[in-house]
PDB file of C-alpha atoms and ligand atoms in Angstrom:
ATOM      1  CA  MET E   1       0.011  -0.041  -0.037  1.00 43.00           C
ATOM      2  CA  ALA E   2       1.746   3.331   1.173  1.00 51.00           C
ATOM      3  CA  GLU E   3       5.482   3.458   0.786  1.00 62.00           C
ATOM      4  CA  GLU E   4       7.774   3.043   3.842  1.00 75.00           C
ATOM      5  CA  PRO E   5       7.655   6.447   5.657  1.00 87.00           C
ATOM      6  CA  GLN E   6      10.936   8.186   5.412  1.00 94.00           C
ATOM      7  CA  CYS E   7      12.536  11.518   7.006  1.00 97.00           C
ATOM      8  CA  ALA E   8      11.518  14.407   4.687  1.00 96.00           C
ATOM      9  CA  ALA E   9      14.917  15.980   5.260  1.00 96.00           C
ATOM     10  CA  CYS E  10      17.440  13.126   5.030  1.00 96.00           C
ATOM     11  CA  GLY E  11      15.622   9.992   3.722  1.00 95.00           C
ATOM     12  CA  SER E  12      16.209   7.718   6.624  1.00 95.00           C
ATOM     13  CA  PRO E  13      13.549   5.405   7.431  1.00 94.00           C
ATOM     14  CA  ASP E  14      14.493   5.426  11.276  1.00 95.00           C
ATOM     15  CA  LEU E  15      11.598   7.415  12.500  1.00 95.00           C
ATOM     16  CA  ARG E  16      10.680   7.169  16.228  1.00 94.00           C
ATOM     17  CA  ALA E  17       7.838   8.229  18.248  1.00 90.00           C
ATOM     18  CA  HIS E  18       8.224  11.857  19.623  1.00 90.00           C
ATOM     19  CA  LEU E  19       5.045  13.720  20.491  1.00 85.00           C
ATOM     20  CA  ARG E  20       1.548  12.420  20.972  1.00 81.00           C
ATOM     21  CA  VAL E  21      -0.439  15.281  19.577  1.00 77.00           C
ATOM     22  CA  ALA E  22      -2.901  13.538  17.228  1.00 74.00           C
ATOM     23  CA  GLY E  23      -6.303  15.220  17.464  1.00 65.00           C
ATOM     24  CA  ASP E  24      -9.447  16.162  15.567  1.00 54.00           C
ATOM     25  CA  MET E  25      -9.232  18.830  12.894  1.00 52.00           C
ATOM     26  CA  GLY E  26     -12.056  20.563  14.557  1.00 51.00           C
ATOM     27  CA  ASP E  27     -15.253  22.088  13.022  1.00 53.00           C
ATOM     28  CA  GLN E  28     -13.159  24.469  11.159  1.00 51.00           C
ATOM     29  CA  GLY E  29     -11.466  21.880   9.282  1.00 50.00           C
ATOM     30  CA  LEU E  30      -7.846  22.482   7.922  1.00 45.00           C
ATOM     31  CA  ILE E  31      -8.026  26.359   7.875  1.00 42.00           C
ATOM     32  CA  PRO E  32      -4.493  27.823   8.683  1.00 39.00           C
ATOM     33  CA  THR E  33      -4.851  29.116  12.050  1.00 42.00           C
ATOM     34  CA  THR E  34      -2.750  29.816  14.965  1.00 44.00           C
ATOM     35  CA  ASP E  35      -5.303  29.695  17.778  1.00 49.00           C
ATOM     36  CA  ARG E  36      -5.318  25.971  18.449  1.00 50.00           C
ATOM     37  CA  PHE E  37      -1.856  24.660  19.959  1.00 55.00           C
ATOM     38  CA  GLY E  38      -0.834  21.131  20.938  1.00 60.00           C
ATOM     39  CA  THR E  39      -3.004  19.470  18.295  1.00 65.00           C
ATOM     40  CA  ALA E  40      -1.686  17.907  14.999  1.00 70.00           C
ATOM     41  CA  LEU E  41      -3.312  15.664  12.309  1.00 71.00           C
ATOM     42  CA  SER E  42      -1.321  12.819  13.755  1.00 78.00           C
ATOM     43  CA  ASP E  43       1.191  12.293  16.174  1.00 86.00           C
ATOM     44  CA  ILE E  44       4.756  13.589  15.542  1.00 90.00           C
ATOM     45  CA  VAL E  45       7.852  11.344  15.014  1.00 94.00           C
ATOM     46  CA  ARG E  46      11.566  12.265  15.144  1.00 95.00           C
ATOM     47  CA  CYS E  47      14.199  11.141  12.616  1.00 97.00           C
ATOM     48  CA  ALA E  48      17.020   9.373  14.863  1.00 96.00           C
ATOM     49  CA  ASN E  49      19.565  10.275  11.998  1.00 96.00           C
ATOM     50  CA  CYS E  50      19.077  13.893  11.531  1.00 95.00           C
ATOM     51  CA  GLY E  51      16.645  15.109  14.253  1.00 95.00           C
ATOM     52  CA  HIS E  52      13.957  16.210  11.802  1.00 97.00           C
ATOM     53  CA  MET E  53      10.426  15.820  13.006  1.00 95.00           C
ATOM     54  CA  GLN E  54       7.279  15.336  11.080  1.00 95.00           C
ATOM     55  CA  LEU E  55       3.825  13.974  11.130  1.00 91.00           C
ATOM     56  CA  ALA E  56       3.746  10.160  11.472  1.00 90.00           C
ATOM     57  CA  ARG E  57       0.865  10.269   8.860  1.00 86.00           C
ATOM     58  CA  MET E  58       0.719  12.778   6.098  1.00 85.00           C
ATOM     59  CA  PRO E  59      -2.502  14.203   4.998  1.00 78.00           C
ATOM     60  CA  SER E  60      -3.502  13.503   1.355  1.00 76.00           C
ATOM     61  CA  ASP E  61      -2.958  16.287  -1.332  1.00 71.00           C
ATOM     62  CA  ALA E  62      -6.618  16.390  -1.765  1.00 69.00           C
ATOM     63  CA  GLU E  63      -7.205  17.248   1.858  1.00 65.00           C
ATOM     64  CA  LEU E  64      -4.742  19.974   1.767  1.00 64.00           C
ATOM     65  CA  GLU E  65      -5.699  21.596  -1.476  1.00 62.00           C
ATOM     66  CA  SER E  66      -9.198  21.851  -0.679  1.00 57.00           C
ATOM     67  CA  ALA E  67      -8.249  23.464   2.838  1.00 53.00           C
ATOM     68  CA  TYR E  68      -6.038  25.955   1.427  1.00 56.00           C
ATOM     69  CA  SER E  69      -8.134  27.104  -1.627  1.00 53.00           C
ATOM     70  CA  ASP E  70     -10.785  28.079   0.965  1.00 52.00           C
ATOM     71  CA  ALA E  71      -8.514  29.800   3.433  1.00 52.00           C
ATOM     72  CA  ALA E  72      -9.498  33.391   4.289  1.00 51.00           C
ATOM     73  CA  SER E  73      -8.207  35.215   7.372  1.00 53.00           C
ATOM     74  CA  ASP E  74      -8.405  38.903   8.263  1.00 51.00           C
ATOM     75  CA  ASP E  75      -5.285  38.661  10.555  1.00 52.00           C
ATOM     76  CA  TYR E  76      -2.814  39.218   7.771  1.00 55.00           C
ATOM     77  CA  VAL E  77      -4.733  42.255   6.421  1.00 61.00           C
ATOM     78  CA  GLU E  78      -5.257  43.827   9.709  1.00 63.00           C
ATOM     79  CA  GLU E  79      -1.652  43.426  10.542  1.00 72.00           C
ATOM     80  CA  GLU E  80      -0.441  45.236   7.437  1.00 83.00           C
ATOM     81  CA  ALA E  81       2.052  47.583   9.052  1.00 82.00           C
ATOM     82  CA  GLY E  82       3.783  44.632  10.788  1.00 80.00           C
ATOM     83  CA  GLN E  83       3.778  42.447   7.632  1.00 84.00           C
ATOM     84  CA  ARG E  84       5.302  45.263   5.599  1.00 91.00           C
ATOM     85  CA  GLU E  85       7.952  45.983   8.158  1.00 88.00           C
ATOM     86  CA  THR E  86       9.031  42.246   8.432  1.00 87.00           C
ATOM     87  CA  ALA E  87       9.019  42.152   4.707  1.00 93.00           C
ATOM     88  CA  ARG E  88      11.457  45.116   4.444  1.00 94.00           C
ATOM     89  CA  ARG E  89      13.789  43.566   6.924  1.00 91.00           C
ATOM     90  CA  MET E  90      13.869  40.373   5.047  1.00 93.00           C
ATOM     91  CA  LEU E  91      14.119  41.934   1.630  1.00 97.00           C
ATOM     92  CA  ALA E  92      17.209  43.675   2.940  1.00 96.00           C
ATOM     93  CA  ARG E  93      18.975  40.484   3.921  1.00 96.00           C
ATOM     94  CA  ILE E  94      18.000  38.811   0.567  1.00 97.00           C
ATOM     95  CA  GLU E  95      19.445  41.748  -1.289  1.00 98.00           C
ATOM     96  CA  GLN E  96      22.796  41.074   0.310  1.00 97.00           C
ATOM     97  CA  HIS E  97      23.010  37.719  -1.619  1.00 97.00           C
ATOM     98  CA  ALA E  98      20.780  37.929  -4.736  1.00 96.00           C
ATOM     99  CA  PRO E  99      22.752  38.728  -7.931  1.00 95.00           C
ATOM    100  CA  GLN E 100      20.643  41.651  -8.540  1.00 97.00           C
ATOM    101  CA  ARG E 101      17.231  43.403  -7.838  1.00 98.00           C
ATOM    102  CA  GLY E 102      15.765  41.723 -10.882  1.00 98.00           C
ATOM    103  CA  ALA E 103      12.842  39.250 -10.796  1.00 98.00           C
ATOM    104  CA  ILE E 104      11.438  38.042  -7.384  1.00 98.00           C
ATOM    105  CA  LEU E 105       8.933  35.208  -6.971  1.00 98.00           C
ATOM    106  CA  ASP E 106       6.937  34.662  -3.848  1.00 96.00           C
ATOM    107  CA  LEU E 107       5.313  31.415  -3.659  1.00 95.00           C
ATOM    108  CA  GLY E 108       2.551  31.484  -1.175  1.00 90.00           C
ATOM    109  CA  CYS E 109       2.683  35.276  -1.219  1.00 92.00           C
ATOM    110  CA  TRP E 110      -0.598  35.592   0.594  1.00 87.00           C
ATOM    111  CA  VAL E 111      -2.140  39.166   0.040  1.00 91.00           C
ATOM    112  CA  GLY E 112       1.285  40.221  -1.321  1.00 95.00           C
ATOM    113  CA  PHE E 113       2.858  42.691   1.196  1.00 94.00           C
ATOM    114  CA  LEU E 114       6.470  41.384   0.470  1.00 96.00           C
ATOM    115  CA  LEU E 115       6.028  41.804  -3.315  1.00 98.00           C
ATOM    116  CA  ALA E 116       4.620  45.248  -2.785  1.00 98.00           C
ATOM    117  CA  GLU E 117       7.748  46.223  -0.568  1.00 98.00           C
ATOM    118  CA  ALA E 118       9.987  44.716  -3.191  1.00 98.00           C
ATOM    119  CA  ARG E 119       8.165  46.979  -5.994  1.00 98.00           C
ATOM    120  CA  GLU E 120       9.143  49.905  -3.541  1.00 98.00           C
ATOM    121  CA  ARG E 121      12.654  48.827  -3.217  1.00 98.00           C
ATOM    122  CA  GLY E 122      13.338  48.834  -6.998  1.00 98.00           C
ATOM    123  CA  TRP E 123      12.971  45.113  -7.918  1.00 98.00           C
ATOM    124  CA  ARG E 124      12.463  44.899 -11.603  1.00 98.00           C
ATOM    125  CA  GLU E 125       9.714  42.278 -11.694  1.00 98.00           C
ATOM    126  CA  GLN E 126       7.431  40.896  -8.701  1.00 98.00           C
ATOM    127  CA  VAL E 127       5.331  37.639  -9.343  1.00 98.00           C
ATOM    128  CA  GLY E 128       3.521  35.911  -6.755  1.00 97.00           C
ATOM    129  CA  ILE E 129       1.556  32.538  -6.688  1.00 95.00           C
ATOM    130  CA  GLU E 130      -1.219  32.068  -4.021  1.00 90.00           C
ATOM    131  CA  PRO E 131      -3.756  29.252  -3.912  1.00 83.00           C
ATOM    132  CA  SER E 132      -6.077  31.365  -1.716  1.00 82.00           C
ATOM    133  CA  ALA E 133      -8.739  33.092  -3.836  1.00 86.00           C
ATOM    134  CA  PHE E 134      -9.217  35.540  -1.274  1.00 85.00           C
ATOM    135  CA  ALA E 135      -5.596  36.423  -0.772  1.00 87.00           C
ATOM    136  CA  SER E 136      -4.745  36.421  -4.318  1.00 92.00           C
ATOM    137  CA  SER E 137      -7.544  38.772  -5.505  1.00 94.00           C
ATOM    138  CA  TYR E 138      -6.662  40.965  -2.618  1.00 93.00           C
ATOM    139  CA  ALA E 139      -3.183  41.330  -3.972  1.00 95.00           C
ATOM    140  CA  ARG E 140      -4.308  42.007  -7.608  1.00 97.00           C
ATOM    141  CA  ASP E 141      -7.135  44.359  -6.875  1.00 96.00           C
ATOM    142  CA  ARG E 142      -5.844  46.377  -3.939  1.00 95.00           C
ATOM    143  CA  LEU E 143      -2.040  46.259  -4.555  1.00 96.00           C
ATOM    144  CA  SER E 144      -1.987  46.017  -8.326  1.00 98.00           C
ATOM    145  CA  LEU E 145       0.370  42.982  -8.361  1.00 98.00           C
ATOM    146  CA  ASP E 146       1.045  40.222 -10.450  1.00 98.00           C
ATOM    147  CA  VAL E 147      -0.233  37.552  -8.413  1.00 97.00           C
ATOM    148  CA  ARG E 148      -1.730  34.403  -9.863  1.00 96.00           C
ATOM    149  CA  THR E 149      -4.311  32.102  -8.156  1.00 93.00           C
ATOM    150  CA  ASP E 150      -2.775  28.868  -8.692  1.00 90.00           C
ATOM    151  CA  ASP E 151      -0.974  25.822  -7.172  1.00 86.00           C
ATOM    152  CA  LEU E 152       2.347  26.768  -5.754  1.00 86.00           C
ATOM    153  CA  PHE E 153       4.315  24.141  -7.425  1.00 86.00           C
ATOM    154  CA  ASN E 154       2.618  23.572 -10.615  1.00 87.00           C
ATOM    155  CA  ALA E 155       1.835  27.058 -11.851  1.00 92.00           C
ATOM    156  CA  PRO E 156       3.402  27.804 -15.252  1.00 95.00           C
ATOM    157  CA  LEU E 157       6.628  29.958 -14.650  1.00 97.00           C
ATOM    158  CA  PRO E 158       9.665  30.603 -16.672  1.00 97.00           C
ATOM    159  CA  ASP E 159      12.701  28.450 -15.984  1.00 96.00           C
ATOM    160  CA  GLY E 160      16.017  29.956 -15.030  1.00 96.00           C
ATOM    161  CA  HIS E 161      14.519  33.184 -14.490  1.00 97.00           C
ATOM    162  CA  PHE E 162      14.309  34.411 -10.913  1.00 97.00           C
ATOM    163  CA  ASP E 163      17.118  36.170  -8.933  1.00 98.00           C
ATOM    164  CA  ALA E 164      15.115  35.182  -5.619  1.00 98.00           C
ATOM    165  CA  VAL E 165      12.452  32.797  -4.736  1.00 98.00           C
ATOM    166  CA  VAL E 166      10.801  33.370  -1.200  1.00 97.00           C
ATOM    167  CA  LEU E 167       8.593  30.924   0.754  1.00 95.00           C
ATOM    168  CA  GLY E 168       7.376  32.557   3.871  1.00 90.00           C
ATOM    169  CA  ASP E 169       5.852  30.028   6.238  1.00 85.00           C
ATOM    170  CA  VAL E 170       5.289  27.612   3.480  1.00 88.00           C
ATOM    171  CA  ILE E 171       7.751  24.626   3.602  1.00 93.00           C
ATOM    172  CA  GLU E 172       6.479  23.482   7.082  1.00 91.00           C
ATOM    173  CA  HIS E 173       3.134  22.751   5.428  1.00 85.00           C
ATOM    174  CA  LEU E 174       4.433  20.493   2.532  1.00 89.00           C
ATOM    175  CA  PRO E 175       4.141  16.813   2.794  1.00 89.00           C
ATOM    176  CA  ARG E 176       6.942  16.580   0.256  1.00 90.00           C
ATOM    177  CA  PRO E 177       9.365  19.615   0.626  1.00 94.00           C
ATOM    178  CA  GLY E 178      12.079  18.011  -1.439  1.00 94.00           C
ATOM    179  CA  GLU E 179       9.884  18.148  -4.481  1.00 92.00           C
ATOM    180  CA  ALA E 180       9.344  21.946  -3.909  1.00 92.00           C
ATOM    181  CA  LEU E 181      13.117  22.435  -3.751  1.00 96.00           C
ATOM    182  CA  ALA E 182      13.765  20.671  -6.944  1.00 94.00           C
ATOM    183  CA  ARG E 183      11.037  22.877  -8.625  1.00 94.00           C
ATOM    184  CA  ILE E 184      12.756  26.172  -7.070  1.00 96.00           C
ATOM    185  CA  GLN E 185      16.022  24.985  -8.544  1.00 96.00           C
ATOM    186  CA  THR E 186      14.495  25.053 -12.076  1.00 96.00           C
ATOM    187  CA  LEU E 187      13.011  28.659 -11.543  1.00 97.00           C
ATOM    188  CA  LEU E 188      16.306  30.150 -10.250  1.00 97.00           C
ATOM    189  CA  ALA E 189      18.528  32.283 -12.559  1.00 96.00           C
ATOM    190  CA  PRO E 190      22.310  31.688 -12.244  1.00 95.00           C
ATOM    191  CA  GLY E 191      23.421  32.784  -8.927  1.00 95.00           C
ATOM    192  CA  GLY E 192      19.906  33.192  -7.698  1.00 97.00           C
ATOM    193  CA  VAL E 193      19.015  32.654  -4.123  1.00 98.00           C
ATOM    194  CA  ALA E 194      16.036  30.980  -2.151  1.00 98.00           C
ATOM    195  CA  TRP E 195      14.694  32.359   1.115  1.00 97.00           C
ATOM    196  CA  PHE E 196      12.487  30.376   3.585  1.00 96.00           C
ATOM    197  CA  ALA E 197      11.168  31.554   6.902  1.00 93.00           C
ATOM    198  CA  LEU E 198       9.814  28.726   9.124  1.00 93.00           C
ATOM    199  CA  PRO E 199       9.257  27.679  12.800  1.00 92.00           C
ATOM    200  CA  ASP E 200      12.501  26.391  14.195  1.00 94.00           C
ATOM    201  CA  ALA E 201      11.734  23.295  16.020  1.00 94.00           C
ATOM    202  CA  GLY E 202      15.116  22.888  17.430  1.00 94.00           C
ATOM    203  CA  SER E 203      14.887  26.029  19.473  1.00 91.00           C
ATOM    204  CA  ARG E 204      14.919  26.245  23.199  1.00 89.00           C
ATOM    205  CA  VAL E 205      11.353  27.481  23.265  1.00 86.00           C
ATOM    206  CA  ALA E 206      10.026  24.599  21.020  1.00 89.00           C
ATOM    207  CA  ARG E 207      12.064  22.066  23.033  1.00 89.00           C
ATOM    208  CA  THR E 208      11.044  23.406  26.228  1.00 87.00           C
ATOM    209  CA  LEU E 209       7.322  23.505  25.522  1.00 84.00           C
ATOM    210  CA  GLY E 210       7.144  20.392  23.499  1.00 85.00           C
ATOM    211  CA  ALA E 211       3.429  19.493  22.472  1.00 81.00           C
ATOM    212  CA  ARG E 212       2.435  23.022  23.761  1.00 79.00           C
ATOM    213  CA  TRP E 213       4.630  24.947  21.593  1.00 81.00           C
ATOM    214  CA  TRP E 214       2.559  27.531  19.527  1.00 75.00           C
ATOM    215  CA  SER E 215       3.725  26.196  16.290  1.00 79.00           C
ATOM    216  CA  VAL E 216       2.321  22.666  16.851  1.00 81.00           C
ATOM    217  CA  ILE E 217      -1.043  23.352  14.973  1.00 75.00           C
ATOM    218  CA  PRO E 218      -3.030  21.094  12.516  1.00 71.00           C
ATOM    219  CA  THR E 219      -1.709  22.584   9.349  1.00 74.00           C
ATOM    220  CA  HIS E 220       2.027  21.866  10.229  1.00 82.00           C
ATOM    221  CA  VAL E 221       3.236  18.741   8.822  1.00 88.00           C
ATOM    222  CA  GLN E 222       7.192  19.320   9.063  1.00 94.00           C
ATOM    223  CA  TYR E 223       9.077  20.416  11.994  1.00 95.00           C
ATOM    224  CA  PHE E 224      12.453  21.561  10.839  1.00 97.00           C
ATOM    225  CA  THR E 225      15.473  22.318  12.925  1.00 97.00           C
ATOM    226  CA  ARG E 226      18.618  24.431  11.621  1.00 96.00           C
ATOM    227  CA  ASP E 227      20.146  21.141  10.990  1.00 96.00           C
ATOM    228  CA  SER E 228      17.441  19.493   9.268  1.00 97.00           C
ATOM    229  CA  ILE E 229      16.498  22.384   6.770  1.00 97.00           C
ATOM    230  CA  ALA E 230      20.257  22.437   5.931  1.00 97.00           C
ATOM    231  CA  THR E 231      20.427  18.723   5.320  1.00 97.00           C
ATOM    232  CA  LEU E 232      17.343  18.986   3.003  1.00 97.00           C
ATOM    233  CA  LEU E 233      18.786  22.023   1.067  1.00 97.00           C
ATOM    234  CA  GLU E 234      22.192  20.487   0.667  1.00 96.00           C
ATOM    235  CA  ARG E 235      20.469  17.092  -0.551  1.00 95.00           C
ATOM    236  CA  HIS E 236      18.774  19.307  -3.379  1.00 95.00           C
ATOM    237  CA  GLY E 237      21.801  21.102  -4.496  1.00 95.00           C
ATOM    238  CA  PHE E 238      21.621  24.462  -2.357  1.00 97.00           C
ATOM    239  CA  THR E 239      24.393  25.969  -0.551  1.00 97.00           C
ATOM    240  CA  VAL E 240      23.246  27.382   2.754  1.00 97.00           C
ATOM    241  CA  LEU E 241      24.515  31.114   2.891  1.00 97.00           C
ATOM    242  CA  GLU E 242      22.816  32.415   6.143  1.00 95.00           C
ATOM    243  CA  THR E 243      20.565  31.154   8.873  1.00 95.00           C
ATOM    244  CA  ALA E 244      19.282  33.372  11.584  1.00 92.00           C
ATOM    245  CA  THR E 245      16.321  34.041  13.815  1.00 89.00           C
ATOM    246  CA  ALA E 246      13.286  35.609  12.139  1.00 83.00           C
ATOM    247  CA  PRO E 247      10.997  37.387  14.642  1.00 72.00           C
ATOM    248  CA  LYS E 248       7.803  38.765  12.942  1.00 67.00           C
ATOM    249  CA  ALA E 249       6.533  42.075  13.776  1.00 59.00           C
ATOM    250  CA  PHE E 250       2.866  42.264  14.802  1.00 54.00           C
ATOM    251  CA  SER E 251       0.811  44.328  16.971  1.00 53.00           C
ATOM    252  CA  VAL E 252       0.604  43.746  20.702  1.00 54.00           C
ATOM    253  CA  GLU E 253      -2.987  42.905  20.426  1.00 55.00           C
ATOM    254  CA  TYR E 254      -2.286  40.237  17.808  1.00 54.00           C
ATOM    255  CA  TYR E 255       0.378  38.445  20.118  1.00 51.00           C
ATOM    256  CA  LEU E 256      -1.832  38.685  23.189  1.00 53.00           C
ATOM    257  CA  SER E 257      -4.884  37.259  21.222  1.00 53.00           C
ATOM    258  CA  ARG E 258      -2.914  34.343  20.474  1.00 52.00           C
ATOM    259  CA  ILE E 259      -2.805  33.419  24.082  1.00 51.00           C
ATOM    260  CA  GLU E 260      -6.375  32.512  23.760  1.00 52.00           C
ATOM    261  CA  GLY E 261      -5.069  29.383  22.011  1.00 52.00           C
ATOM    262  CA  TYR E 262      -4.043  28.447  25.575  1.00 51.00           C
ATOM    263  CA  SER E 263      -6.662  30.050  27.755  1.00 52.00           C
ATOM    264  CA  LYS E 264      -9.572  31.927  26.212  1.00 55.00           C
ATOM    265  CA  PRO E 265     -10.356  33.982  29.447  1.00 55.00           C
ATOM    266  CA  ALA E 266      -6.773  34.826  30.001  1.00 54.00           C
ATOM    267  CA  GLY E 267      -6.118  35.958  26.341  1.00 51.00           C
ATOM    268  CA  ARG E 268      -9.267  38.115  26.358  1.00 57.00           C
ATOM    269  CA  ALA E 269      -8.444  39.770  29.604  1.00 55.00           C
ATOM    270  CA  LEU E 270      -4.631  40.587  28.296  1.00 54.00           C
ATOM    271  CA  VAL E 271      -6.275  42.126  25.088  1.00 54.00           C
ATOM    272  CA  ARG E 272      -8.816  44.177  27.143  1.00 57.00           C
ATOM    273  CA  GLY E 273      -5.880  45.371  29.463  1.00 56.00           C
ATOM    274  CA  ALA E 274      -3.794  46.262  26.394  1.00 53.00           C
ATOM    275  CA  ARG E 275      -6.640  48.249  24.742  1.00 57.00           C
ATOM    276  CA  ALA E 276      -7.232  49.997  28.063  1.00 55.00           C
ATOM    277  CA  ALA E 277      -3.655  51.038  28.303  1.00 53.00           C
ATOM    278  CA  ARG E 278      -3.691  52.202  24.823  1.00 54.00           C
ATOM    279  CA  VAL E 279      -0.755  49.919  23.670  1.00 52.00           C
ATOM    280  CA  ALA E 280      -2.880  47.400  21.657  1.00 53.00           C
ATOM    281  CA  GLN E 281      -1.942  48.850  18.255  1.00 55.00           C
ATOM    282  CA  ARG E 282       1.723  49.392  19.162  1.00 54.00           C
ATOM    283  CA  MET E 283       4.039  47.273  16.699  1.00 53.00           C
ATOM    284  CA  TRP E 284       6.105  44.750  18.802  1.00 53.00           C
ATOM    285  CA  ALA E 285       8.678  42.279  17.340  1.00 53.00           C
ATOM    286  CA  PRO E 286       9.363  39.863  20.267  1.00 58.00           C
ATOM    287  CA  ASP E 287      12.132  37.394  19.439  1.00 64.00           C
ATOM    288  CA  PHE E 288      11.344  34.026  20.910  1.00 74.00           C
ATOM    289  CA  ARG E 289      14.100  32.644  18.797  1.00 82.00           C
ATOM    290  CA  ASP E 290      11.705  29.927  17.690  1.00 86.00           C
ATOM    291  CA  ARG E 291      11.474  31.096  14.076  1.00 90.00           C
ATOM    292  CA  MET E 292      14.219  31.296  11.526  1.00 93.00           C
ATOM    293  CA  PHE E 293      14.956  32.293   8.168  1.00 95.00           C
ATOM    294  CA  VAL E 294      17.241  30.532   5.784  1.00 97.00           C
ATOM    295  CA  ILE E 295      18.950  31.934   2.554  1.00 97.00           C
ATOM    296  CA  ALA E 296      20.435  29.528   0.217  1.00 98.00           C
ATOM    297  CA  ARG E 297      21.999  29.666  -3.259  1.00 97.00           C
ATOM    298  CA  GLY E 298      20.808  27.270  -5.979  1.00 95.00           C
ATOM    299  CA  GLY E 299      22.669  25.650  -8.770  1.00 87.00           C
ATOM    300  CA  GLY E 300      24.488  22.772  -7.191  1.00 67.00           C
ATOM    301  CA  GLN E 301      23.964  19.037  -7.911  1.00 63.00           C
ATOM    302  CA  SER E 302      21.466  17.150  -6.125  1.00 63.00           C
ATOM    303  CA  VAL E 303      22.375  14.034  -4.252  1.00 59.00           C
ATOM    304  CA  PRO E 304      19.632  11.346  -3.686  1.00 56.00           C
ATOM    305  CA  GLY E 305      20.381  10.626   0.059  1.00 52.00           C
ATOM    306  CA  ARG E 306      22.840  11.244   2.443  1.00 47.00           C
ATOM    307  CA  ALA E 307      24.130   9.002   5.272  1.00 41.00           C
ATOM    308  CA  MET E 308      24.687  10.653   8.551  1.00 43.00           C
ATOM    309  CA  SER E 309      25.696   9.084  11.684  1.00 39.00           C
ATOM    310  CA  GLN E 310      25.561  12.286  13.656  1.00 39.00           C
ATOM    311  CA  PRO E 311      23.271  15.489  13.673  1.00 40.00           C
ATOM    312  CA  TRP E 312      24.700  18.201  11.550  1.00 38.00           C
ATOM    313  CA  PRO E 313      27.591  19.988  13.352  1.00 39.00           C
ATOM    314  CA  ASP E 314      26.455  23.346  15.214  1.00 39.00           C
ATOM    315  CA  SER E 315      29.664  24.865  13.809  1.00 37.00           C
ATOM    316  CA  THR E 316      28.404  25.270  10.395  1.00 39.00           C
ATOM    317  CA  PRO E 317      30.037  28.566   9.134  1.00 40.00           C
ATOM    318  CA  SER E 318      26.818  29.845   7.475  1.00 41.00           C
ATOM    319  CA  ASP E 319      25.066  29.349  10.980  1.00 39.00           C
ATOM    320  CA  THR E 320      25.211  33.056  12.085  1.00 41.00           C
ATOM    321  CA  SER E 321      22.743  33.642  14.901  1.00 41.00           C
ATOM    322  CA  ALA E 322      22.653  37.385  14.423  1.00 40.00           C
ATOM    323  CA  SER E 323      19.091  38.720  14.242  1.00 36.00           C
TER     324      SER E 323
HETATM  325 ZN1   ZN F   1      16.214  12.702   8.992  1.00 53.17          ZN
END
């Protein structure tokens, strides 16, 4: 029937029980949400070879596709100032490595704030792919961006064209992230770079909170560490250039309301308190050091698998922890 499950990062079949978090999807289905913590679609297993964590049982493509095409959330529109601030910071990092401010592709661009900021910063061409009808039409109609409503990895795009391909909060949702990296390799221009932002499951916060970590949510199927994302990238011919923490700027109200995922009364009381103190709309970029970005250069040769007896060494030269 199904193939032998393997580690999505290194390919090892040695996956061991790690967190018991299987639960119901809830009456909202698979809507991307950050207000339910400690529940996933199945239990989480950990790779004994490289430390990568992933769901023991991956949801079907059909399950995921229908869920994401219906996705709509006001959070990321209401939080426009924070999203744009985060995008500007990340573009500045990408520009240090990209060959030029040429063509940039945002796979899973949501409403398009990063592309809008790239346009402001002088990138010549900005293209986005977004499966959500709500988010992609917002990008086109409100921000006049070239954003197409399509599947992230099957949309028709020119090969060898993009100086930068960005995936913000995408790769942890993919049952087969290696196929996504192979596709990105074909899209990159010579010297082009890929940028990823994702939760860091090897961070101290993630390890301390375990199943109660706020990134353990029904739509996350991969739990990368700095080592396991590097392993996956290198297997697919990428050279990791930079890895660092990636705090997200949001309003105080947004963060406090997330606490409702643990305790509704506590979260609501904190939001009321912040509103009363008139700090609710202040921007805040707390760095829990549990979210990372990785910039990698494409162009190398893929290797089918990599035997590792040890987790990746911590002293990787590209592993700068600067934030
Ligand atoms: Zn592994």
